[in-house]
Coordinates of C-alpha atoms in Angstrom, one line a residue:
M22 CA 38.4 45.2 56.7
Q23 CA 39.2 47.0 52.9
L24 CA 37.1 44.9 49.5
S25 CA 40.5 44.3 47.6
E26 CA 41.7 42.1 50.6
H27 CA 38.5 39.5 49.9
P28 CA 38.7 36.5 47.8
G29 CA 37.6 37.6 44.1
L30 CA 34.5 35.8 42.7
L31 CA 36.9 33.8 40.8
E32 CA 38.5 31.9 43.2
R33 CA 35.6 32.0 45.7
L34 CA 34.3 29.4 42.5
A35 CA 38.0 27.5 42.3
E36 CA 36.8 26.2 45.6
V37 CA 33.8 24.6 44.5
P38 CA 34.8 20.9 43.2
D39 CA 34.8 18.7 39.4
P40 CA 32.5 16.5 39.0
R41 CA 34.1 15.6 35.7
A42 CA 37.2 12.7 35.2
A43 CA 40.0 14.5 34.1
R44 CA 40.3 13.1 31.1
G45 CA 39.1 14.8 28.3
I46 CA 38.5 18.4 30.0
R47 CA 38.8 20.9 27.5
H48 CA 37.3 23.8 29.4
A49 CA 38.0 25.1 33.2
L50 CA 35.2 24.6 35.8
V51 CA 35.8 28.2 37.0
Y52 CA 36.0 29.3 33.8
V53 CA 31.9 27.7 32.5
L54 CA 30.8 28.9 35.9
A55 CA 31.9 32.4 35.4
L56 CA 30.4 32.3 32.0
A57 CA 27.4 30.4 33.5
A58 CA 27.3 33.8 36.4
S59 CA 27.8 36.5 34.1
S60 CA 25.5 35.4 31.1
V61 CA 22.7 35.7 34.1
L62 CA 23.8 38.9 35.1
T63 CA 23.3 40.2 32.4
G64 CA 19.6 38.9 31.8
A65 CA 20.0 35.0 30.4
T66 CA 17.1 32.6 31.7
S67 CA 17.8 29.5 30.0
L68 CA 21.0 27.3 29.5
L69 CA 20.3 28.4 25.0
A70 CA 20.5 31.9 26.6
I71 CA 23.6 31.4 28.4
S72 CA 25.3 29.6 25.0
E73 CA 24.3 32.4 22.7
W74 CA 25.7 35.3 25.3
A75 CA 29.1 33.1 25.8
A76 CA 29.0 32.7 21.7
D77 CA 29.2 36.4 21.3
A78 CA 31.2 37.7 24.2
P79 CA 34.2 39.6 23.1
Q80 CA 37.1 38.0 23.6
S81 CA 38.7 40.4 26.4
V82 CA 35.4 39.7 28.0
L83 CA 36.4 35.8 27.2
A84 CA 40.4 36.3 28.5
A85 CA 39.1 38.2 32.4
L86 CA 36.8 35.6 32.8
G87 CA 39.6 32.9 32.9
G88 CA 38.9 32.1 28.6
P89 CA 42.4 29.8 27.0
L90 CA 43.4 30.8 23.9
D91 CA 44.1 29.0 21.3
V92 CA 47.4 29.5 19.7
L93 CA 45.9 27.8 16.5
T94 CA 42.9 30.5 15.4
G95 CA 43.2 33.2 18.0
H96 CA 40.7 32.7 19.7
R97 CA 39.1 31.6 22.9
P98 CA 37.0 29.1 22.9
V99 CA 33.4 29.2 24.7
P100 CA 31.3 25.5 25.4
G101 CA 28.4 24.6 23.9
E102 CA 24.9 24.2 25.9
A103 CA 26.0 20.4 25.9
T104 CA 28.2 21.0 28.2
L105 CA 26.9 24.1 29.9
R106 CA 24.0 21.7 30.8
R107 CA 26.3 18.2 31.7
V108 CA 28.4 20.8 34.0
L109 CA 25.6 22.7 35.7
S110 CA 23.5 19.4 36.0
R111 CA 26.6 17.4 38.0
V112 CA 28.0 20.4 39.7
D113 CA 28.6 20.5 43.9
G114 CA 25.0 22.2 44.4
D115 CA 25.9 23.0 48.4
A116 CA 29.9 23.5 46.9
L117 CA 28.5 26.2 44.9
D118 CA 26.1 27.8 47.3
Q119 CA 28.8 28.1 50.0
A120 CA 30.9 30.0 47.4
I121 CA 28.7 32.2 46.2
G122 CA 27.1 32.8 50.1
R123 CA 30.9 33.3 51.2
W124 CA 31.9 35.6 48.4
L125 CA 28.3 37.8 48.8
A126 CA 29.3 38.3 52.5
D127 CA 32.7 39.3 51.9
R128 CA 30.9 42.3 50.3
H129 CA 28.5 42.6 53.0
Q130 CA 31.3 43.1 55.4
A131 CA 33.1 44.9 53.6
T132 CA 30.5 48.0 53.0
P133 CA 29.7 50.4 55.8
Q134 CA 26.6 49.4 57.6
A135 CA 24.4 51.5 59.3
A136 CA 24.1 50.9 63.4
G137 CA 20.7 48.6 64.2
L138 CA 20.4 45.3 64.5
R139 CA 21.0 42.5 61.9
G140 CA 17.8 40.4 60.7
I141 CA 18.4 37.6 58.7
A142 CA 15.3 36.1 57.3
V143 CA 15.0 32.4 56.7
D144 CA 12.0 30.5 53.9
G145 CA 12.4 28.6 51.2
K146 CA 10.4 28.4 47.5
S147 CA 9.8 26.0 45.0
L148 CA 10.5 26.0 41.7
R149 CA 7.3 25.4 40.5
G150 CA 8.4 24.5 36.2
A151 CA 11.0 22.2 37.4
A152 CA 9.4 19.1 38.6
R153 CA 11.2 16.3 38.5
A154 CA 9.7 12.1 37.4
G155 CA 8.2 11.6 40.8
G156 CA 6.0 14.8 40.2
R157 CA 8.1 16.1 42.8
K158 CA 9.8 19.8 42.6
I159 CA 12.2 21.3 43.9
H160 CA 12.3 23.1 46.8
L161 CA 15.3 25.2 48.4
L162 CA 15.6 27.2 51.5
A163 CA 17.4 30.7 51.5
A164 CA 19.1 32.6 54.3
L165 CA 19.0 36.3 53.5
D166 CA 20.1 39.6 54.6
H167 CA 17.2 41.8 55.7
T168 CA 19.4 45.3 55.5
S169 CA 21.4 43.8 51.6
G170 CA 19.4 42.0 50.3
L171 CA 21.9 39.4 49.9
V172 CA 21.5 35.6 50.3
L173 CA 24.2 34.2 52.6
A174 CA 22.9 30.7 52.6
Q175 CA 21.0 28.5 50.1
L176 CA 20.4 24.4 50.6
D177 CA 18.4 22.3 48.7
V178 CA 15.8 20.2 50.6
G179 CA 15.0 17.2 49.9
E180 CA 12.8 14.5 48.8
K181 CA 12.3 12.9 52.1
T182 CA 12.4 15.3 54.3
N183 CA 11.2 19.4 54.7
E184 CA 12.6 22.7 55.3
I185 CA 11.8 21.8 59.2
T186 CA 14.9 19.6 59.2
C187 CA 17.2 21.6 57.1
F188 CA 17.2 24.7 59.1
Q189 CA 20.1 24.2 61.3
P190 CA 22.0 22.9 58.3
L191 CA 21.4 25.5 56.7
L192 CA 22.6 28.3 59.7
D193 CA 25.5 26.6 59.7
T194 CA 27.2 27.4 56.7
I195 CA 26.9 30.8 58.0
A196 CA 30.0 31.8 59.8
D197 CA 28.6 34.7 62.3
L198 CA 25.6 34.7 63.8
A199 CA 26.6 36.1 66.9
D200 CA 23.9 39.1 68.0
A201 CA 22.0 39.0 64.7
V202 CA 17.8 38.3 65.2
V203 CA 16.7 35.1 62.3
T204 CA 13.6 35.6 61.6
S205 CA 11.3 33.5 60.1
D206 CA 7.4 31.9 59.5
A207 CA 4.9 30.2 61.8
L208 CA 6.7 26.9 60.8
H209 CA 10.1 27.3 61.7
T210 CA 8.8 28.1 65.6
Q211 CA 9.8 24.9 67.0
R212 CA 12.5 25.1 70.5
E213 CA 15.1 22.8 69.0
H214 CA 15.5 25.8 66.6
A215 CA 15.3 27.8 69.5
T216 CA 17.9 26.1 71.4
Y217 CA 20.4 26.6 68.5
L218 CA 20.4 29.9 68.2
T219 CA 20.5 31.2 71.3
G220 CA 23.3 28.6 71.6
R221 CA 25.1 30.7 68.6
S222 CA 24.4 33.5 70.4
A223 CA 21.9 35.1 68.0
H224 CA 18.5 36.0 68.5
Y225 CA 14.7 35.0 67.2
I226 CA 11.5 36.1 66.1
V227 CA 8.9 34.0 66.0
I228 CA 5.5 33.7 64.8
A229 CA 2.6 32.1 67.5
K230 CA -0.1 30.2 65.3
G231 CA -1.1 27.2 65.5
N232 CA 1.2 25.0 65.3
Q233 CA 2.4 25.8 68.9
K234 CA -1.5 25.6 70.4
K235 CA -0.3 26.3 73.9
L236 CA 2.5 29.6 73.5
R237 CA -0.5 31.4 72.0
K238 CA -2.9 30.7 74.4
Q239 CA -0.5 32.2 76.6
L240 CA 0.2 35.1 74.6
K241 CA -4.0 35.7 73.9
A242 CA -4.2 35.3 77.6
L243 CA -2.3 38.5 78.5
P244 CA -4.0 42.1 79.5
W245 CA -3.5 43.7 76.0
K246 CA -6.2 45.9 76.8
G247 CA -4.4 46.9 79.5
I248 CA -0.5 47.9 78.1
P249 CA -0.1 51.5 76.2
L250 CA -0.2 51.7 72.0
Q251 CA 3.9 51.3 71.8
D252 CA 4.0 52.1 67.3
R253 CA 1.7 53.2 65.0
T254 CA 3.2 52.7 61.5
R255 CA 1.1 53.3 58.5
A256 CA 2.4 52.4 54.9
T257 CA 0.4 53.3 51.3
G258 CA 0.9 50.9 48.3
H259 CA -0.2 47.7 45.9
G260 CA -3.5 48.9 45.8
R261 CA -4.2 49.6 49.6
S262 CA -3.3 51.3 53.0
E263 CA -2.3 49.7 56.0
I264 CA -1.8 50.4 59.7
R265 CA 0.7 49.1 62.1
R266 CA 0.6 48.7 65.5
I267 CA 2.3 46.9 67.9
K268 CA 2.2 46.2 72.1
V269 CA 5.6 44.3 73.6
C270 CA 5.9 43.2 76.8
T271 CA 7.8 41.4 79.0
V272 CA 6.9 37.9 80.2
S273 CA 9.0 36.1 82.5
N274 CA 6.8 32.7 82.8
L275 CA 6.8 32.5 78.5
L276 CA 6.2 28.6 77.2
F277 CA 9.3 28.9 74.8
P278 CA 12.9 28.2 75.5
G279 CA 15.0 31.7 75.9
A280 CA 12.1 33.8 75.1
Q281 CA 11.6 38.1 77.1
Q282 CA 8.9 39.4 75.5
A283 CA 5.5 38.5 73.9
I284 CA 4.4 40.7 71.1
Q285 CA 1.4 41.5 69.4
L286 CA 0.8 43.1 66.3
K287 CA -2.5 44.2 64.4
R288 CA -2.4 45.2 60.9
R289 CA -5.6 46.7 59.5
R290 CA -5.6 47.1 55.9
M291 CA -8.0 49.6 53.9
H292 CA -8.9 48.2 49.6
R293 CA -8.3 51.7 48.2
K294 CA -11.3 50.6 45.5
T295 CA -13.0 48.7 46.8
R296 CA -13.0 50.7 50.5
K297 CA -12.6 46.7 52.0
V298 CA -11.4 46.8 55.5
T299 CA -9.5 43.7 57.4
L300 CA -7.8 43.8 60.4
H301 CA -5.3 40.8 61.6
T302 CA -3.7 40.0 65.1
V303 CA -0.6 38.3 64.9
Y304 CA 1.5 37.4 68.1
A305 CA 5.4 36.7 68.7
V306 CA 8.0 36.1 71.4
T307 CA 11.6 37.2 71.0
T308 CA 14.9 36.7 73.0
L309 CA 15.4 40.2 72.6
T310 CA 14.9 42.1 75.9
A311 CA 13.5 45.4 76.5
E312 CA 17.3 46.8 76.4
Q313 CA 18.6 45.5 73.2
A314 CA 15.6 46.1 71.2
T315 CA 12.5 49.2 71.2
P316 CA 9.1 48.4 69.6
A317 CA 9.8 50.7 67.0
Q318 CA 12.9 48.6 65.9
L319 CA 10.8 44.6 66.3
A320 CA 8.2 46.1 63.8
T321 CA 10.6 46.6 61.6
L322 CA 12.8 43.6 62.1
I323 CA 8.8 41.8 61.6
R324 CA 8.1 43.6 58.7
G325 CA 12.0 43.5 57.6
H326 CA 11.0 39.4 56.9
W327 CA 9.3 40.4 53.8
A328 CA 12.3 41.4 52.1
V329 CA 12.9 37.3 51.6
E330 CA 9.1 37.4 49.6
S331 CA 10.5 40.8 47.5
L332 CA 13.6 38.1 46.8
H333 CA 11.0 35.3 45.4
H334 CA 9.0 37.9 43.5
V335 CA 12.1 39.0 41.6
R336 CA 13.1 35.7 40.7
D337 CA 9.4 35.1 39.3
T338 CA 9.1 38.0 37.3
T339 CA 12.3 39.2 36.2
F340 CA 14.4 35.9 35.4
A341 CA 10.7 33.8 35.0
E342 CA 12.0 31.2 37.3
D343 CA 8.5 29.4 37.8
A344 CA 8.7 29.4 34.1
S345 CA 12.0 27.4 33.6
Q346 CA 11.4 23.7 32.7
L347 CA 15.0 23.0 33.5
R348 CA 14.9 19.8 36.1
T349 CA 18.0 18.1 35.2
G350 CA 20.1 17.3 37.9
N351 CA 21.1 20.4 40.1
A352 CA 21.0 22.5 37.1
P353 CA 17.5 23.9 38.9
R354 CA 19.4 25.0 41.4
A355 CA 22.8 26.3 40.1
M356 CA 20.4 29.2 37.7
A357 CA 18.8 29.6 40.9
T358 CA 22.0 30.4 42.4
W359 CA 22.8 33.2 39.5
R360 CA 19.9 34.5 40.4
N361 CA 20.6 35.1 43.3
L362 CA 24.1 36.3 42.3
A363 CA 22.4 38.4 40.1
I364 CA 20.0 40.2 42.3
G365 CA 22.4 40.8 45.1
R366 CA 25.2 42.3 42.6
T367 CA 23.3 44.7 41.5
P368 CA 23.1 48.1 42.3
T369 CA 19.1 48.9 42.1
R370 CA 18.7 46.2 44.4
R371 CA 17.2 48.1 47.3
H372 CA 13.2 48.1 46.3
H373 CA 12.5 46.0 49.7
Q374 CA 14.2 49.4 51.3
H375 CA 12.1 52.0 49.8
R376 CA 9.9 54.4 52.1
R377 CA 7.6 57.1 51.4
R378 CA 9.6 60.5 52.1
P379 CA 7.9 62.1 55.0
A380 CA 5.4 65.2 53.5
T381 CA 7.6 67.9 55.6
Q382 CA 10.3 66.3 52.6
R383 CA 8.5 66.8 49.7
P384 CA 8.6 69.6 48.2
R385 CA 5.6 71.4 47.4
P386 CA 4.5 74.0 44.8
P387 CA 4.1 77.9 46.8
P388 CA 0.9 78.4 46.8
T389 CA -1.4 80.7 44.6
P390 CA -1.5 84.5 45.8
R391 CA -5.1 85.6 45.4
P392 CA -6.8 89.4 46.0
P393 CA -8.3 89.6 49.4
R394 CA -11.7 89.3 49.2
D395 CA -14.3 92.8 50.0
H396 CA -18.1 91.4 49.7
V397 CA -20.2 88.9 51.7
I398 CA -20.4 85.3 49.8
T399 CA -24.1 83.9 50.9
K400 CA -25.5 80.3 50.8
R401 CA -28.9 81.4 49.0
T402 CA -28.9 80.5 45.1
K403 CA -26.2 81.1 42.3
R404 CA -29.0 84.6 41.4
H405 CA -27.8 85.8 45.0
F406 CA -24.2 85.1 44.6
A407 CA -23.7 87.3 41.3
E408 CA -25.4 89.7 43.2
A409 CA -23.4 89.7 45.7
L410 CA -20.0 89.2 43.8
E411 CA -21.1 92.8 41.7
G412 CA -22.0 94.9 45.6
G413 CA -19.1 96.0 46.2
Q414 CA -18.0 96.7 49.7
V415 CA -19.7 96.4 52.7
E416 CA -21.6 98.1 55.2
G417 CA -22.2 97.2 58.6
Q418 CA -23.3 94.2 59.2
P419 CA -23.2 90.4 57.3
G420 CA -25.7 90.3 54.3
V421 CA -25.9 94.1 53.4
V422 CA -24.3 94.5 50.5
S423 CA -23.3 98.6 48.9
G424 CA -27.1 99.9 48.0
G425 CA -29.0 99.2 50.7
R426 CA -30.3 96.2 49.3
R427 CA -30.5 93.3 52.2
V428 CA -29.7 90.5 50.5
P429 CA -31.2 87.2 53.2
L430 CA -28.2 85.0 53.7
L431 CA -29.3 81.1 54.8
R432 CA -30.0 79.6 58.1
A433 CA -29.4 75.9 58.2
G434 CA -26.5 73.5 59.2
P435 CA -23.7 72.2 57.3
S436 CA -25.0 69.8 54.9
S437 CA -21.7 69.3 52.7
R438 CA -17.9 69.3 52.7
R439 CA -17.9 72.7 51.7
D440 CA -20.5 73.7 54.1
R441 CA -17.6 72.3 56.9
R442 CA -14.8 74.0 55.6
I443 CA -16.6 77.7 55.3
G444 CA -17.7 77.1 59.3
W445 CA -21.1 77.9 61.4
S446 CA -21.3 81.0 62.7
A447 CA -24.0 82.9 65.2
G448 CA -26.7 80.3 63.0
V449 CA -25.8 82.5 59.8
W450 CA -23.0 80.6 56.7
Q451 CA -20.4 83.2 55.4
E452 CA -16.8 82.5 54.7
R453 CA -14.7 83.4 57.5
E454 CA -12.6 85.6 55.4
S455 CA -15.3 87.7 54.6
F456 CA -16.7 87.8 58.3
E457 CA -14.1 89.0 59.8
G458 CA -13.6 91.2 57.2
A459 CA -16.9 92.7 57.3
L460 CA -16.3 93.0 61.4

């Protein structure tokens, strides 16, 4: 389906019900929401910044956003900060998230995708600055596509519940889950979640930790030492280097609904400054069979779950989400929705897909030509080294320079990295090039 066949953003925003009474409405809800979305796309981080952007917006932009024309003044009026605050605090957060999620999903389906497994990461985030009167912080649970980085669904976790009870309602808002691989942290390693995903023809990769003690004990007892290493990757970044090794085996009696394969993932991290090394072993299970996914694909899906953490990092650093103290009604959730829209819509939102180019693809300067050496470089002192350079052609054997003067060579084992590069032959240290030239 082409992108032009999908509803536009204004059409999706028109699906959100207006919470205001019909009497006295001056600005349509679609117009107010479009102004808020456009201002956040340009970098607005507060309601005051949204109102200032709307007041400075050109008339052509206001017309494109659906602003009505005032026939008396010839201008298109914009709502003030008070109007924006009242509307965003009273808007239906679920309807707004569904509208934005459907619009992003439509664009994702219309974009050509690379062949492979489709991953969806589920994770929650608390808005630290948006604390309510009782001290409770607003907590949002989101589902994000691994490849595109688009937030497909978002749900507010209520005060008297947690992420576990919101897992199924969140994924219910995603129309198509067939053949998708859902990844999550250990909190969502629940049997009810596994049964729900298999019932919707989806797959999962879940981590086994302390909340599933029997499953983790069973995975640790498997004969991993006898299973060969099946994939190894190395990455460098954030001041550390990491080596990831994965082993996968098919087990028929795993203590988890629908599980087909067991996974052991070992991470070896070394801090590049302090040289401190840490080892971490993770056990997981998946419904994917060996024919459906290779060990390398499973390792990519497990690591792809960190795309949702990258989303949270961008919302905190670029849009200053944790510093925002907006906490009235649904306004904090609405602002989080606009930030998801801005991050998913921006073409530069591909930071979590960055991969270092292989060494064979990196441009390297051509080697500098060096004239051949026709003398013996000895390992004795600087004075002997200078005499060897001044000597000239080699006459016969190593250690003899022109003029008949013999320069003694050092007979000792390799003691430095440079010594090891030069090479040891017959107890005499000398450069390989000079030695071959002497022969």
